[in-house]
Amino acid sequence: MAEAFLQVLLENLTSFIEGELGLILGFKDEFEKLQSTSTTIQAVLEDAQKKQLKDKAIENWLQKLNVAAYEADDILDECKTEAARLNQTKYGCYHPKIIPFRYKIGKRMKEIMEKLDAIAAERSKFHLEKRTIEREAARRETGFVLTEPEPYGRDKEKNKIVKILTNKVCDVQELSVLTILGMGGLGKTTLAQMVFNDPRVIEHFDPKIWICVSEDFDEKKLIKAIVESIEGKPLGDDMDLAPLQKKLQDMLNGKIYFLVLDDVWNENQEKWDKIKAVLKVGARGASVLATTRLKRVGSIMGTLQPYELSNLSQEDCWLLFMKRAFENQEKINPNLVAIGKEIVKKSGGVPLAAKTLGGLLRFEEQEREWEHIRDSEIWNLPQDDSSILPALRLSYHHLPLDLRQCFAYCAVFPKDTEMEKENLISLWMAHGFLLSKGKDLEDEGNDVWKKLCLRSFFQDIEVKDGKTYFKMHDLIHDLATSLFSASASSNNIREINVKGYPHMMSIGFAKVVSSYSRSHLQKFVSLRVLNLSFIGLKHLPSSIGDLVHLRYLNLSSNWNMCSLPKELCKLQNLQTLDLHNCRSLCCLPKETSKLGSLRNLLLDNCFELTCMPPRIGSLTCLKTLGCFAVGRKKSSQLGELQNLNLYGSIEITHLERVKNDMDAKEANLSAKENLQSLSMTWDKDERPHRYESEEVEVLEALKPHSNLTSLRIIGFRGIRLPDWMNHSVLKNVVSIVISGCKNCSCLPPFGELPCLKSLELWNGSAELEYVDSGFPTRRRFPSLRKLCLSHFRNLKGLLKKEGEEQFPVLEEMEIWFCPMLVIPTLSSVKKLVVHGDKSDAIGFSSISNLRALTSLHIRQNGEATSLPEEMFKSLANLKYLNISSYYNLKELPTSLASLNALKHLDIGYCLALEKLPEEGVKGLTSLTQLSITYCKMLQCLPEGLQHLKALTNLSVWECPTLAKRCEKGIGEDWYKITHIPDVFIS
């Protein structure tokens, strides 16, 4: 990885030399010499990277280079920091402190130049070749003959693809192109071979052509290869492109041909368009099948939806492994089988890994050898050219230089970690892996992440609460880890993770330490990243200010930390300060505004934060601000947000301190187009200083940009919600939470919002009777999937005037203490949770209007002694029923028998329940699990229980009488439950 870091160093050197700051210190000549030497070394790094795996001397040379490059980067960073500091003073380059600084840096520059000169001279003895930075990967040849005699677990995929090619595309006029997409070693080529040799394909297509593309996506070479494949003989090298094009078109004209382009890496649209233009002469149904690791190839080439290849099942991987490891063996040692199954887990569903591991053990009969393979990292195992290591390294070799370190860095997260994209980008920035290229570093980081994603390095991508989470396949993680073998050095520690939670990994320049010590701040002076999260830290030492290189400081989830030292504000290079979940933190240092490089100030869940430090609006680099606590002084009022270009989410607290709507307008929220989530909170404990109508004016002035996707309003005291809460401003909003707005007796037209998926209304006005009073002729709540209503004592219904197509996709409802609510007929609701302290027969009976219901939870009622007979009668699809904390409930309705689809019945904390209905239980023919907890008055189990043949699990907790009657062999109810395989009685 030295070549990637050296490239970053060279880019930094160039910008420093060319910039005005570089002239202040007067080291222009020295830095230019450093740049020249580094460029000389860089020219041979491509060759050195390849040869280091087999040559220990080259590996040591690269390690020395890495150490020197890190030292040079530290010097450069100190110079940039000092130059920027001096530039802010009135003395500039004539500042008296510049002389000792020049002397110190001059001495260090001389030492590093001597080191680099020696390293540059040493390269000659290795006979390294000069190569271009974009590495030339080893060419991989494939053919159409199935090399795997029994490919396991891909028949389903093969049949799908064959049907697409032979049935679905026959009437398509344009040339059909289908891409098979997946990470290295997943079996794309094998699947393509299976399709190519399928009898249905052989019968349907003529001619059939197989081309292994690999690196060389050259128009002339590809057309020549296709012609040679059809003719079955080689062509001379003297044919020009035009006659080759003509020859191929004559061969394919009017034919339903099938062309496989295996192992495509080309991302150039123009190159593909040229070849596609030649291929368009076939008949309807002519098709191209391409295999690739790159999603971009699919988008460039494909006319059909790309076929993303999934991992092989554990069972199929085992069959593949067993075929390799035990072939032709008459007797198989059962101990080896047991170890083998553990080894197969290493394959992670990747066929090539299963084959590699099986092949390694084919002639090994000793258990200790099998255990060695089981316990070894896959990268430490013997390799050959067809093994998983070279197959996956090919993906790394194809990465552009600026992506290599970003990918390799992901090894700092343990396997199977759910990584957060935004946090990863901040860490890339901290280590200097991202080059701005004329745009924001965050945008550049986002581009890098997308490129790695498109190359199949990331999987399980999921967006939650506006943030993107993802994982890496274990083998891809191993690949990233293996790249640090030649660059680990204790002298180069740039990152310290104290072992709190979540745990991190030690890789090269990143070190995990078991516990925090103040000596770490003195020992590791080159730190860019310091992670002190989850370690119970109460006080951060003032020596934190000495870490001049620090870019990323994570202090999150230190719940007892109340304040931060003022010395923290000396960190001129700090980009990210993560304080989320520091629940006792009541203030930030007064001079926080001096952190001129700060881009991310994460303050989520800092509940005790009562105000912001003065002039935080001067931090013009700030992109993320988790929380803004409005202060009483002008310097910490909403006007500080005016010029900040904020991204992501922000919570604004203590809005009761905003004096008037003019002060609120100064926040300039309507101009913040990159803000996705906005939360606004009024503190109920501080007395209001204005009328409710004036509160409305303040909230009207806090109108957000229409790009907003999530909105929360908590504790608002106004008499109505603002006019901007309509389908024009909130057209992109997906989630809304309104809580504690007790003076709002009616709600905005939420039913008109086109994208709204989740609506939560908590602790509102006692006067509210309907959620939506809109026109019944319009489609209401077209996208709503989740609705939560809490503590509306007089709420009668969801819509004042019901019409057609209301709540068409609503799936989940949660109702807390709304005793008057009658649920309308809703055809799509599958999950309902009801909490209530009063029994309202009409309201409970209306549950039967939810005929698609599959899950019902009824909780918390201190008065009801029974449930309406009608409530279960129409719930033919119900699978899960939970009744809990109904303290006076004495019986269940016999309509329980209507629940023929019920699988799980859970009854808990029904302290007065004496019996279960005999007829009701007898009808539960699908029941597989019955759980009864803290029903102390329950005397016996019903007779009908013994007829429930599907019941496999019975659990009885803290029901003393019942427990005694269910004693094995001797209890009076034992005969009713002997047929149940899994019985637990507490």
mmCIF file with all atom_site columns, N, CA and C in Angstrom, residues 683-712:
data_model
loop_
_atom_site.group_PDB
_atom_site.id
_atom_site.type_symbol
_atom_site.label_atom_id
_atom_site.label_alt_id
_atom_site.label_comp_id
_atom_site.label_asym_id
_atom_site.label_entity_id
_atom_site.label_seq_id
_atom_site.pdbx_PDB_ins_code
_atom_site.Cartn_x
_atom_site.Cartn_y
_atom_site.Cartn_z
_atom_site.occupancy
_atom_site.B_iso_or_equiv
_atom_site.pdbx_formal_charge
_atom_site.auth_seq_id
_atom_site.auth_comp_id
_atom_site.auth_asym_id
_atom_site.auth_atom_id
_atom_site.pdbx_PDB_model_num
ATOM 1  N N  . ASP A 1 683 ? -38.541 23.384 25.868 1.00 0.00 ? 683 ASP A N  1
ATOM 2  C CA . ASP A 1 683 ? -38.394 22.786 27.196 1.00 0.00 ? 683 ASP A CA 1
ATOM 3  C C  . ASP A 1 683 ? -39.629 23.115 28.036 1.00 0.00 ? 683 ASP A C  1
ATOM 4  N N  . LYS A 1 684 ? -40.312 22.089 28.510 1.00 0.00 ? 684 LYS A N  1
ATOM 5  C CA . LYS A 1 684 ? -41.554 22.304 29.279 1.00 0.00 ? 684 LYS A CA 1
ATOM 6  C C  . LYS A 1 684 ? -41.281 22.893 30.663 1.00 0.00 ? 684 LYS A C  1
ATOM 7  N N  . ASP A 1 685 ? -40.049 22.772 31.164 1.00 0.00 ? 685 ASP A N  1
ATOM 8  C CA . ASP A 1 685 ? -39.744 23.237 32.519 1.00 0.00 ? 685 ASP A CA 1
ATOM 9  C C  . ASP A 1 685 ? -39.446 24.734 32.590 1.00 0.00 ? 685 ASP A C  1
ATOM 10 N N  . GLU A 1 686 ? -39.123 25.347 31.439 1.00 0.00 ? 686 GLU A N  1
ATOM 11 C CA . GLU A 1 686 ? -38.869 26.789 31.449 1.00 0.00 ? 686 GLU A CA 1
ATOM 12 C C  . GLU A 1 686 ? -40.167 27.525 31.152 1.00 0.00 ? 686 GLU A C  1
ATOM 13 N N  . ARG A 1 687 ? -40.472 28.548 31.956 1.00 0.00 ? 687 ARG A N  1
ATOM 14 C CA . ARG A 1 687 ? -41.756 29.237 31.811 1.00 0.00 ? 687 ARG A CA 1
ATOM 15 C C  . ARG A 1 687 ? -41.789 30.033 30.506 1.00 0.00 ? 687 ARG A C  1
ATOM 16 N N  . PRO A 1 688 ? -42.928 30.013 29.813 1.00 0.00 ? 688 PRO A N  1
ATOM 17 C CA . PRO A 1 688 ? -43.019 30.779 28.560 1.00 0.00 ? 688 PRO A CA 1
ATOM 18 C C  . PRO A 1 688 ? -42.987 32.285 28.832 1.00 0.00 ? 688 PRO A C  1
ATOM 19 N N  . HIS A 1 689 ? -42.447 33.019 27.883 1.00 0.00 ? 689 HIS A N  1
ATOM 20 C CA . HIS A 1 689 ? -42.367 34.477 28.068 1.00 0.00 ? 689 HIS A CA 1
ATOM 21 C C  . HIS A 1 689 ? -43.239 35.194 27.036 1.00 0.00 ? 689 HIS A C  1
ATOM 22 N N  . ARG A 1 690 ? -44.108 34.452 26.349 1.00 0.00 ? 690 ARG A N  1
ATOM 23 C CA . ARG A 1 690 ? -44.976 35.083 25.347 1.00 0.00 ? 690 ARG A CA 1
ATOM 24 C C  . ARG A 1 690 ? -46.264 34.278 25.193 1.00 0.00 ? 690 ARG A C  1
ATOM 25 N N  . TYR A 1 691 ? -47.227 34.866 24.448 1.00 0.00 ? 691 TYR A N  1
ATOM 26 C CA . TYR A 1 691 ? -48.512 34.207 24.227 1.00 0.00 ? 691 TYR A CA 1
ATOM 27 C C  . TYR A 1 691 ? -48.369 33.045 23.239 1.00 0.00 ? 691 TYR A C  1
ATOM 28 N N  . GLU A 1 692 ? -49.390 32.147 23.266 1.00 0.00 ? 692 GLU A N  1
ATOM 29 C CA . GLU A 1 692 ? -49.382 30.987 22.374 1.00 0.00 ? 692 GLU A CA 1
ATOM 30 C C  . GLU A 1 692 ? -49.390 31.395 20.897 1.00 0.00 ? 692 GLU A C  1
ATOM 31 N N  . SER A 1 693 ? -50.059 32.508 20.592 1.00 0.00 ? 693 SER A N  1
ATOM 32 C CA . SER A 1 693 ? -50.110 32.978 19.197 1.00 0.00 ? 693 SER A CA 1
ATOM 33 C C  . SER A 1 693 ? -48.732 33.439 18.720 1.00 0.00 ? 693 SER A C  1
ATOM 34 N N  . GLU A 1 694 ? -47.926 33.993 19.617 1.00 0.00 ? 694 GLU A N  1
ATOM 35 C CA . GLU A 1 694 ? -46.562 34.410 19.265 1.00 0.00 ? 694 GLU A CA 1
ATOM 36 C C  . GLU A 1 694 ? -45.659 33.192 19.031 1.00 0.00 ? 694 GLU A C  1
ATOM 37 N N  . GLU A 1 695 ? -45.931 32.110 19.756 1.00 0.00 ? 695 GLU A N  1
ATOM 38 C CA . GLU A 1 695 ? -45.181 30.867 19.536 1.00 0.00 ? 695 GLU A CA 1
ATOM 39 C C  . GLU A 1 695 ? -45.360 30.397 18.090 1.00 0.00 ? 695 GLU A C  1
ATOM 40 N N  . VAL A 1 696 ? -46.581 30.542 17.575 1.00 0.00 ? 696 VAL A N  1
ATOM 41 C CA . VAL A 1 696 ? -46.871 30.135 16.190 1.00 0.00 ? 696 VAL A CA 1
ATOM 42 C C  . VAL A 1 696 ? -46.007 30.927 15.223 1.00 0.00 ? 696 VAL A C  1
ATOM 43 N N  . GLU A 1 697 ? -45.848 32.218 15.460 1.00 0.00 ? 697 GLU A N  1
ATOM 44 C CA . GLU A 1 697 ? -45.035 33.073 14.581 1.00 0.00 ? 697 GLU A CA 1
ATOM 45 C C  . GLU A 1 697 ? -43.579 32.614 14.563 1.00 0.00 ? 697 GLU A C  1
ATOM 46 N N  . VAL A 1 698 ? -43.071 32.206 15.740 1.00 0.00 ? 698 VAL A N  1
ATOM 47 C CA . VAL A 1 698 ? -41.683 31.711 15.807 1.00 0.00 ? 698 VAL A CA 1
ATOM 48 C C  . VAL A 1 698 ? -41.531 30.456 14.961 1.00 0.00 ? 698 VAL A C  1
ATOM 49 N N  . LEU A 1 699 ? -42.481 29.512 15.121 1.00 0.00 ? 699 LEU A N  1
ATOM 50 C CA . LEU A 1 699 ? -42.378 28.268 14.355 1.00 0.00 ? 699 LEU A CA 1
ATOM 51 C C  . LEU A 1 699 ? -42.599 28.512 12.862 1.00 0.00 ? 699 LEU A C  1
ATOM 52 N N  . GLU A 1 700 ? -43.474 29.448 12.514 1.00 0.00 ? 700 GLU A N  1
ATOM 53 C CA . GLU A 1 700 ? -43.658 29.800 11.095 1.00 0.00 ? 700 GLU A CA 1
ATOM 54 C C  . GLU A 1 700 ? -42.331 30.272 10.492 1.00 0.00 ? 700 GLU A C  1
ATOM 55 N N  . ALA A 1 701 ? -41.538 31.004 11.294 1.00 0.00 ? 701 ALA A N  1
ATOM 56 C CA . ALA A 1 701 ? -40.260 31.550 10.805 1.00 0.00 ? 701 ALA A CA 1
ATOM 57 C C  . ALA A 1 701 ? -39.180 30.487 10.680 1.00 0.00 ? 701 ALA A C  1
ATOM 58 N N  . LEU A 1 702 ? -39.427 29.319 11.253 1.00 0.00 ? 702 LEU A N  1
ATOM 59 C CA . LEU A 1 702 ? -38.441 28.230 11.181 1.00 0.00 ? 702 LEU A CA 1
ATOM 60 C C  . LEU A 1 702 ? -38.764 27.264 10.047 1.00 0.00 ? 702 LEU A C  1
ATOM 61 N N  . LYS A 1 703 ? -39.351 27.761 8.999  1.00 0.00 ? 703 LYS A N  1
ATOM 62 C CA . LYS A 1 703 ? -39.713 26.955 7.822  1.00 0.00 ? 703 LYS A CA 1
ATOM 63 C C  . LYS A 1 703 ? -38.469 26.326 7.206  1.00 0.00 ? 703 LYS A C  1
ATOM 64 N N  . PRO A 1 704 ? -38.445 24.990 7.027  1.00 0.00 ? 704 PRO A N  1
ATOM 65 C CA . PRO A 1 704 ? -37.257 24.321 6.470  1.00 0.00 ? 704 PRO A CA 1
ATOM 66 C C  . PRO A 1 704 ? -37.278 24.311 4.938  1.00 0.00 ? 704 PRO A C  1
ATOM 67 N N  . HIS A 1 705 ? -36.183 23.823 4.367  1.00 0.00 ? 705 HIS A N  1
ATOM 68 C CA . HIS A 1 705 ? -36.105 23.644 2.912  1.00 0.00 ? 705 HIS A CA 1
ATOM 69 C C  . HIS A 1 705 ? -36.943 22.428 2.506  1.00 0.00 ? 705 HIS A C  1
ATOM 70 N N  . SER A 1 706 ? -37.422 22.416 1.293  1.00 0.00 ? 706 SER A N  1
ATOM 71 C CA . SER A 1 706 ? -38.299 21.324 0.838  1.00 0.00 ? 706 SER A CA 1
ATOM 72 C C  . SER A 1 706 ? -37.564 19.999 0.618  1.00 0.00 ? 706 SER A C  1
ATOM 73 N N  . ASN A 1 707 ? -36.229 19.988 0.780  1.00 0.00 ? 707 ASN A N  1
ATOM 74 C CA . ASN A 1 707 ? -35.475 18.725 0.674  1.00 0.00 ? 707 ASN A CA 1
ATOM 75 C C  . ASN A 1 707 ? -35.558 17.889 1.950  1.00 0.00 ? 707 ASN A C  1
ATOM 76 N N  . LEU A 1 708 ? -36.151 18.452 3.002  1.00 0.00 ? 708 LEU A N  1
ATOM 77 C CA . LEU A 1 708 ? -36.226 17.758 4.295  1.00 0.00 ? 708 LEU A CA 1
ATOM 78 C C  . LEU A 1 708 ? -36.953 16.415 4.157  1.00 0.00 ? 708 LEU A C  1
ATOM 79 N N  . THR A 1 709 ? -36.423 15.372 4.847  1.00 0.00 ? 709 THR A N  1
ATOM 80 C CA . THR A 1 709 ? -37.068 14.055 4.804  1.00 0.00 ? 709 THR A CA 1
ATOM 81 C C  . THR A 1 709 ? -37.608 13.608 6.164  1.00 0.00 ? 709 THR A C  1
ATOM 82 N N  . SER A 1 710 ? -37.161 14.255 7.256  1.00 0.00 ? 710 SER A N  1
ATOM 83 C CA . SER A 1 710 ? -37.612 13.853 8.592  1.00 0.00 ? 710 SER A CA 1
ATOM 84 C C  . SER A 1 710 ? -37.837 15.096 9.449  1.00 0.00 ? 710 SER A C  1
ATOM 85 N N  . LEU A 1 711 ? -38.974 15.131 10.166 1.00 0.00 ? 711 LEU A N  1
ATOM 86 C CA . LEU A 1 711 ? -39.320 16.305 10.971 1.00 0.00 ? 711 LEU A CA 1
ATOM 87 C C  . LEU A 1 711 ? -39.853 15.865 12.338 1.00 0.00 ? 711 LEU A C  1
ATOM 88 N N  . ARG A 1 712 ? -39.324 16.501 13.414 1.00 0.00 ? 712 ARG A N  1
ATOM 89 C CA . ARG A 1 712 ? -39.817 16.261 14.777 1.00 0.00 ? 712 ARG A CA 1
ATOM 90 C C  . ARG A 1 712 ? -40.096 17.611 15.431 1.00 0.00 ? 712 ARG A C  1
#
